[in-house]
Each structure stands twice: as structure tokens, then as C-alpha cells.
Amino acid sequence: MPGRTLPVISLSELQAHTTKSSCYVTHGEKVFDITSFLEDHPGGGDLILEYAGRDVTEIMKDEISHTHSEAAYEVLDDHLVGFLEPNSSFVATKRATHNGDSQTLASLQDDSEIPQTGDVPSRVEPLRISGEVTDYPSIDTDATLDYRTHRFLDLNRPLLMQVWNGGFSKEFYLAQVHRPRHYKVGGSASLFGNFLEPLSKTPWWVIPTIWLPPVIYGTYLSRDGLSNWAQVACFWLVGLAIWTVVEYGLHRCLFHVDKLCSLSQLNDRILTKNRHMPDNRVAITLHFLLHGIHHYLPMDRLRLVMPPALFVVLAIPFWELAHVVFFWNWYAAVAAFSGGIFGYICYDVTHYSLHHRTLPAYYRKLKRYHLQHHFQDYQNGFGVTNRFWDRVFGTELALSAE
């Protein structure tokens, strides 16, 4: 990899880049151009602009409001554009203290600094940081450097067959897939690389567009076999309540089968003691398709909601279940199923919003909670629309303000 020659930037030049059209920040003596991420930043571009032309060292490690994950520090250098001039008092008083921030231009130019194997520690823990995470990483991962460093997946090539043919052990795969990357702003990494690619991408608005009409129709139809609308509402709300359990169960027991553990293992984080996910490429590839890709690329806008084809496959058993539970009245089962599908719509739209929308107070708390799941402890915090079942089953994550 050829070395990069980066300019020395004066303090006055830095102060000239403090707008939406050109936004620079510093981290110690390093200068970063993050203009392209203002629109995509989950917390909103205004949050970044508050620190335009300023050093972000303290706010990035602040334990109360803006602690950032280790992954965010790893990818920050991808947008390095220069260094502040050495005699700047701004640099002298803001030397970066985060691990790895003493990296020099010489080390950026030296390939020998880059590990050539994807070494896996003998004991792998969920990605945890001190304090609380309040934002998603928004700096593009340097795909070439990431692959050279970790020997996992090359974001420049279709991902699925890399997972299938990678020969990864379960331990190595889980260690890597839970270290978030950030693909090119506004884009989606290629999964299949062929005609199947569109099936893996779903804009959030497709979910209510496709599924709200059946919910409305099913609710209306159920009235034909029930006494009144109050009875319809009762069964509908029961179905909605059942969905909250299903939401928790799917996330914990299917999407996170890699961390599914018995009650005796709830406080044990050692992957080698978990036997629920087989250590073979079939299981690893299925895990990646179901949920691993979301933890690997959490800001992919088109892979935050469930593709309709997959939802149909998962919904059929629940249609049957509704008619088993409410066996005495077909219309009651339809009402409950309609309420459950409405719960699913709320789940998917909420999930997208937690990643990509500025939210009111209640949802900001949910966003913080979901951030902890992604960047602090993916073994807990499975609720997306609510935290109730996390409390019931002992998997709740504590937020620092509580």
C-alpha cells in the first residue's frame, strides 16, 4: 500500500472549515474532513457542526453524553486529511490520549504496522466500552485497510460467498461480525453480487406500505365473526401484546442464537461455553444472513427492516399459531394476528428510526438503549420497541442516567 503524504494545516485554515459545505474536526494533532457524513449522522448534522473546527477528543470519550465505541476510533483515521502545525498552541493543549492516537505519519506509510493475520484472542468478549454510547459511528471504513488488518471480509466484494468460503471459526467470525463497520455514506455493501441483490435490500417505507393494508382488512374482516368492535379490539390488543414477546424471542433466540445461553450461563460470556450455534460454515452463513450483517454494518439503510419475502416465511407459522391459540373462533384468531402484524410494523419502523432519525424523548432513550446493545453488550438488551421483556428475563441493560 503506497504511503499517504498529508499536509500540515494551520489553525486559521482549520477555522475556515466550519460549515455544512466543509466541516473539519481535530483529534489531537490530526485533522479530519467529515463533511460527507453530516447528512448521514444518526444524531443529526447539527450535532457535528457544534464541534466544527474544534477538537473532539474530550467529547468522544465523555462518559455522560458522548462516549464512542472502540470501533469508531478504529475507523476515524479513514478521513484523515492532515495534521495541525506543530507549533500550534491548540495542538499542544489537546494532545490525544486515547489508545492509538499517537500514530504518526510514518506509521501510516509503513505497511509493517498492519497485521497480516486475523488473530483471534483465546477469550472473546462482547464489544464493551466504558460509560455510555450515544451515537453510531459515521466514518467510512477503509475497506482495503480493514481487510488487510483483520483478514475477515472485503467490503469491496460481495460478502455472502466470502463468509461461505472464508473458513472462519465460530469464535473468529463472532469476534469480527460484532465489530461494526460503516460502508460508504448512503450506500449498501454488496451481499450476493448478482440478480438476488435487490431481495436483500428493503427501504423502511416498504414495510407499512405492504403490510398495513392486510392489517386493516384483517381487522375489518374479524368483525364479521365477533359480537362488536370492542371484542375485536380486545383480541387485536392481545395479538399486539403477544407480538412483544415474539419480538424479544426472535431477537434473542433466533437472531442471536450465537449467544443463546441457559439460565446457568447468563453471567458467563465465554464463547467457547456456548454450544447453541454450530461451528461450521452453514451455521455461520445463516447467522450472517439473518442478523450478523446488521451488526457488521449497523448503518446500512436498506438492511434495517425485514425483507417482505423473509417475513412471509416467518409469518406463516405465526398464522397457524394464532389459530391454535384461538381455536374456538377463526375470527378471533384473525383479529389477534392482525394486531400482531401491526406490532411487527411498529418494530421495523422503530428499528429504522433508532438508527437514522432524530427522535422525541421516549425514543431517544430507546435509541440509547439500542446503541448499548450494538456497541457495549450484544448479549443483552434484545428489546427494540420496549424493554419490558428484558426486565422479565434478566437481560436488561442499564443506562447511565438511570
XYZ file of C-alpha atoms in Angstrom:
402
model
C 0.000 0.000 0.000
C 1.583 3.299 -1.002
C 2.188 5.843 1.733
C -0.028 8.893 2.027
C 1.519 12.342 2.045
C -0.686 14.583 4.167
C -0.419 18.351 4.532
C 0.192 20.406 7.643
C -2.883 22.537 8.311
C -2.744 25.852 10.146
C -5.210 26.806 12.835
C -6.579 29.600 10.646
C -7.158 27.149 7.796
C -8.938 24.790 10.181
C -11.260 27.577 11.265
C -12.213 28.140 7.622
C -13.886 24.691 7.527
C -16.801 25.045 9.939
C -19.864 24.854 7.702
C -22.117 22.226 6.157
C -20.243 22.539 2.887
C -16.852 21.902 4.519
C -16.579 20.554 8.045
C -13.232 19.732 9.690
C -12.636 18.494 13.223
C -9.439 17.555 15.024
C -8.470 14.730 17.331
C -5.196 15.734 18.891
C -2.928 16.904 16.105
C -4.897 15.031 13.441
C -7.373 16.820 11.167
C -10.401 15.031 9.698
C -12.785 16.110 6.940
C -16.214 14.711 7.905
C -18.318 16.848 5.585
C -19.814 13.877 3.763
C -21.237 12.428 6.976
C -23.292 15.390 8.138
C -26.418 14.173 6.347
C -25.966 10.570 7.451
C -25.069 11.172 11.087
C -27.715 9.429 13.271
C -27.677 12.240 15.819
C -28.142 14.847 13.103
C -25.631 17.026 11.306
C -26.137 19.892 13.751
C -24.518 17.833 16.484
C -21.330 17.525 14.444
C -21.413 21.178 13.407
C -21.272 22.200 17.067
C -17.688 20.898 17.038
C -16.702 22.049 13.552
C -13.174 23.461 13.605
C -12.677 22.142 17.144
C -11.019 19.239 18.911
C -13.338 16.304 19.615
C -11.078 14.321 21.935
C -12.958 15.103 25.130
C -16.488 14.832 23.754
C -15.721 11.468 22.146
C -14.675 9.977 25.462
C -17.141 11.807 27.693
C -18.806 9.111 29.809
C -22.013 11.031 30.409
C -23.063 12.161 26.967
C -20.900 11.119 24.048
C -18.738 8.093 24.727
C -17.840 6.482 21.390
C -17.009 2.873 20.771
C -13.627 1.401 20.034
C -14.843 0.756 16.509
C -15.453 4.482 15.994
C -11.836 5.230 16.897
C -10.606 2.491 14.575
C -12.380 3.941 11.557
C -11.839 7.624 12.318
C -8.439 7.690 10.619
C -10.065 6.805 7.308
C -10.918 10.503 6.888
C -7.622 11.908 7.979
C -6.719 14.857 5.736
C -3.740 16.360 7.529
C -2.052 17.457 10.745
C -2.180 20.719 12.652
C 1.055 22.670 12.504
C 3.386 21.554 15.339
C 3.751 24.983 16.948
C 0.021 25.452 17.356
C -0.982 26.014 20.978
C -4.243 24.278 20.053
C -2.263 21.097 19.448
C -0.070 21.495 22.498
C -3.065 21.658 24.832
C -5.129 18.986 23.100
C -2.787 16.042 22.639
C -4.883 12.949 22.059
C -4.746 10.457 24.893
C -6.954 7.693 23.506
C -5.164 4.435 22.782
C -3.604 4.504 19.365
C -3.805 8.256 18.824
C -0.034 8.730 18.920
C 0.181 7.175 15.466
C 2.471 9.256 13.251
C 2.606 9.903 9.540
C 5.475 7.475 9.330
C 3.355 4.685 10.750
C 0.613 5.476 8.230
C 3.174 4.973 5.493
C 4.591 1.766 6.887
C 2.897 -1.449 5.846
C 4.774 -3.315 8.538
C 2.404 -1.743 11.085
C -0.538 -3.654 9.605
C -1.169 -7.148 10.992
C -1.207 -9.733 8.256
C -3.410 -12.253 10.010
C -6.797 -12.115 11.666
C -5.569 -13.188 15.085
C -8.332 -14.098 17.493
C -7.858 -13.829 21.253
C -8.241 -17.064 23.154
C -11.130 -15.497 25.098
C -13.556 -13.333 23.136
C -15.933 -10.967 24.917
C -18.819 -8.863 23.589
C -17.606 -5.445 22.444
C -17.789 -3.264 25.556
C -16.749 0.264 26.318
C -16.719 2.279 29.497
C -19.531 4.755 30.009
C -22.411 5.060 27.574
C -22.631 5.165 23.804
C -24.845 7.927 22.415
C -24.198 7.734 18.687
C -23.463 5.354 15.848
C -20.117 5.510 14.048
C -20.421 7.624 10.914
C -16.966 7.420 9.348
C -16.492 5.163 6.330
C -14.418 2.074 6.939
C -11.351 1.899 4.717
C -12.285 -1.428 3.108
C -8.770 -2.260 1.939
C -7.102 -1.441 5.243
C -9.832 -3.215 7.217
C -9.346 -6.402 5.209
C -5.559 -6.259 5.468
C -5.805 -5.711 9.202
C -8.460 -8.250 10.179
C -8.447 -10.756 7.307
C -12.219 -11.042 7.576
C -14.428 -9.591 4.802
C -13.516 -7.269 1.951
C -16.259 -4.651 1.649
C -15.259 -4.094 -1.976
C -16.545 -7.561 -2.936
C -19.868 -9.426 -2.415
C -19.994 -10.565 1.198
C -22.008 -13.786 1.204
C -19.558 -16.050 -0.611
C -16.699 -14.583 1.408
C -18.468 -15.783 4.555
C -19.234 -19.165 2.976
C -15.716 -19.739 1.659
C -13.807 -17.941 4.417
C -13.084 -20.990 6.552
C -13.689 -18.880 9.677
C -14.015 -20.481 13.063
C -17.139 -19.510 15.003
C -15.039 -17.654 17.548
C -13.209 -15.595 14.936
C -16.403 -14.894 12.998
C -18.302 -13.690 16.086
C -15.393 -11.527 17.208
C -15.315 -9.802 13.820
C -19.009 -9.538 12.963
C -19.653 -7.705 16.225
C -17.030 -5.063 15.453
C -19.175 -2.612 13.452
C -18.024 -1.222 10.114
C -19.506 1.705 8.223
C -19.947 1.377 4.475
C -19.815 4.302 2.050
C -22.196 7.015 3.151
C -25.748 6.321 1.994
C -24.766 3.059 0.296
C -25.110 -0.673 0.893
C -22.352 -3.221 0.614
C -22.948 -5.947 -1.945
C -24.260 -9.169 -0.398
C -24.964 -11.505 -3.323
C -23.394 -9.633 -6.209
C -25.989 -10.953 -8.667
C -29.697 -10.807 -9.554
C -30.610 -11.699 -5.942
C -29.162 -8.460 -4.611
C -32.466 -6.484 -4.694
C -34.113 -9.123 -2.487
C -31.685 -8.260 0.320
C -32.477 -4.530 0.312
C -35.671 -3.029 1.692
C -36.401 0.693 2.219
C -38.197 1.260 5.541
C -41.363 2.631 3.904
C -41.972 -0.667 2.101
C -42.991 -2.288 5.398
C -46.047 -0.141 6.221
C -46.920 0.145 2.522
C -47.154 -3.639 2.084
C -48.416 -4.791 5.476
C -50.784 -2.064 6.713
C -53.499 -2.847 4.114
C -53.686 -6.547 5.162
C -53.812 -5.472 8.815
C -56.715 -3.122 8.103
C -58.513 -5.750 6.039
C -57.967 -8.494 8.625
C -59.217 -6.232 11.409
C -62.338 -5.353 9.405
C -62.922 -8.999 8.429
C -62.709 -10.202 12.030
C -65.737 -8.061 12.918
C -67.959 -10.428 10.901
C -67.488 -13.227 13.442
C -67.269 -11.243 16.674
C -70.004 -9.549 18.668
C -68.828 -5.950 18.417
C -65.836 -3.710 17.786
C -64.916 -3.782 21.473
C -64.405 -7.536 21.238
C -62.349 -7.059 18.072
C -60.199 -4.536 19.918
C -59.629 -6.942 22.814
C -58.367 -9.750 20.601
C -56.384 -7.271 18.488
C -54.616 -5.921 21.593
C -53.920 -9.449 22.808
C -52.230 -10.114 19.471
C -50.208 -6.917 19.838
C -49.112 -7.983 23.329
C -48.127 -11.422 22.018
C -46.010 -9.702 19.367
C -43.893 -8.044 22.065
C -42.938 -11.496 23.344
C -42.296 -12.690 19.790
C -40.111 -9.629 19.113
C -37.961 -10.424 22.146
C -37.869 -14.153 21.407
C -36.902 -13.748 17.751
C -34.149 -11.269 18.553
C -32.696 -13.273 21.406
C -33.264 -16.879 20.361
C -33.070 -16.724 16.541
C -31.132 -13.617 15.523
C -28.726 -14.040 18.458
C -28.586 -17.812 18.561
C -24.818 -17.257 18.802
C -25.328 -16.013 22.358
C -28.362 -18.040 23.408
C -27.498 -19.470 26.804
C -29.068 -21.435 29.589
C -30.030 -19.807 32.881
C -26.850 -21.137 34.470
C -24.823 -19.311 31.815
C -26.499 -15.885 31.987
C -23.460 -14.315 33.622
C -20.883 -16.236 31.612
C -19.556 -14.501 28.488
C -17.044 -17.059 27.248
C -17.969 -18.038 23.708
C -16.401 -21.459 23.954
C -19.012 -22.429 26.574
C -21.852 -21.656 24.201
C -22.867 -24.678 22.155
C -26.087 -23.460 20.567
C -24.548 -22.200 17.333
C -22.682 -24.955 15.469
C -19.106 -24.216 14.464
C -19.451 -24.760 10.719
C -19.858 -22.624 7.637
C -23.562 -23.403 7.176
C -24.432 -22.055 10.623
C -22.083 -19.088 10.272
C -23.516 -18.130 6.871
C -27.119 -18.432 8.069
C -26.280 -16.301 11.093
C -24.731 -13.668 8.837
C -27.798 -13.578 6.587
C -30.288 -13.400 9.454
C -28.653 -10.809 11.665
C -24.875 -10.839 11.524
C -24.758 -8.445 8.592
C -26.767 -5.917 10.616
C -24.254 -5.936 13.479
C -21.408 -5.823 10.962
C -22.918 -2.850 9.052
C -25.401 -1.287 11.516
C -25.928 1.901 9.486
C -26.917 0.204 6.216
C -30.231 1.961 5.498
C -31.526 -0.809 3.246
C -30.866 -3.689 5.638
C -32.546 -2.410 8.792
C -36.006 -3.859 8.148
C -37.038 -7.378 7.233
C -37.371 -8.143 3.508
C -41.007 -8.999 2.712
C -40.103 -12.442 1.346
C -38.394 -13.393 4.612
C -41.251 -12.014 6.684
C -43.770 -14.156 4.817
C -41.713 -17.248 5.678
C -41.660 -16.275 9.370
C -45.308 -15.119 9.432
C -46.831 -18.394 8.212
C -46.036 -20.302 11.450
C -47.500 -17.442 13.482
C -50.699 -17.500 11.418
C -51.021 -21.169 12.316
C -50.137 -20.445 15.949
C -52.854 -17.796 16.194
C -55.448 -20.352 15.073
C -54.151 -22.889 17.572
C -54.311 -20.433 20.468
C -57.740 -19.060 19.475
C -59.022 -22.388 18.167
C -62.641 -21.723 19.176
C -63.121 -18.749 16.858
C -61.434 -18.231 13.477
C -62.297 -14.533 13.501
C -60.732 -14.023 16.926
C -57.532 -15.564 15.552
C -57.611 -13.185 12.581
C -58.062 -10.174 14.889
C -55.151 -11.289 17.097
C -52.951 -11.991 14.079
C -53.750 -8.536 12.668
C -52.741 -6.922 15.969
C -49.519 -8.924 15.948
C -48.653 -7.832 12.406
C -49.261 -4.228 13.391
C -46.769 -4.787 16.224
C -44.259 -6.056 13.680
C -44.749 -2.938 11.534
C -44.088 -0.763 14.589
C -40.995 -2.838 15.363
C -39.404 -2.440 11.935
C -40.216 1.273 11.600
C -38.942 1.880 15.139
C -35.752 -0.039 14.430
C -35.021 2.057 11.363
C -35.781 5.261 13.250
C -33.449 4.338 16.113
C -30.609 4.204 13.591
C -31.474 7.092 11.280
C -33.912 9.594 12.785
C -33.880 12.445 15.275
C -36.413 11.306 17.853
C -38.631 12.601 20.698
C -37.644 11.982 24.314
C -39.037 8.445 24.816
C -37.485 7.184 21.616
C -34.179 8.896 22.365
C -33.982 6.694 25.444
C -34.773 3.638 23.317
C -32.066 4.742 20.890
C -29.506 4.949 23.685
C -30.625 1.511 24.826
C -30.262 0.031 21.350
C -26.839 1.654 20.986
C -25.712 -0.185 24.099
C -26.825 -3.456 22.505
C -24.745 -2.770 19.398
C -21.615 -1.316 20.949
C -21.482 -2.327 24.591
C -23.072 -5.735 25.146
C -24.763 -7.563 22.295
C -25.576 -10.446 24.653
C -28.230 -8.342 26.380
C -30.729 -5.616 25.514
C -32.870 -7.500 22.993
C -35.963 -5.300 23.204
C -36.321 -2.773 20.386
C -39.773 -1.212 20.841
C -39.763 -1.744 24.622
C -37.604 -3.054 27.461
C -40.273 -4.966 29.391
C -39.233 -8.494 28.469
C -35.576 -7.676 29.035
C -36.556 -6.877 32.620
C -38.582 -10.063 32.947
C -35.851 -12.353 31.615
C -32.869 -10.596 33.186
C -31.265 -9.226 30.012
C -31.892 -5.532 30.591
C -29.047 -3.083 30.029
C -28.655 -0.166 32.426
C -28.369 3.353 31.029
C -26.031 5.704 32.875
C -28.765 8.276 33.571
C -30.944 5.753 35.393
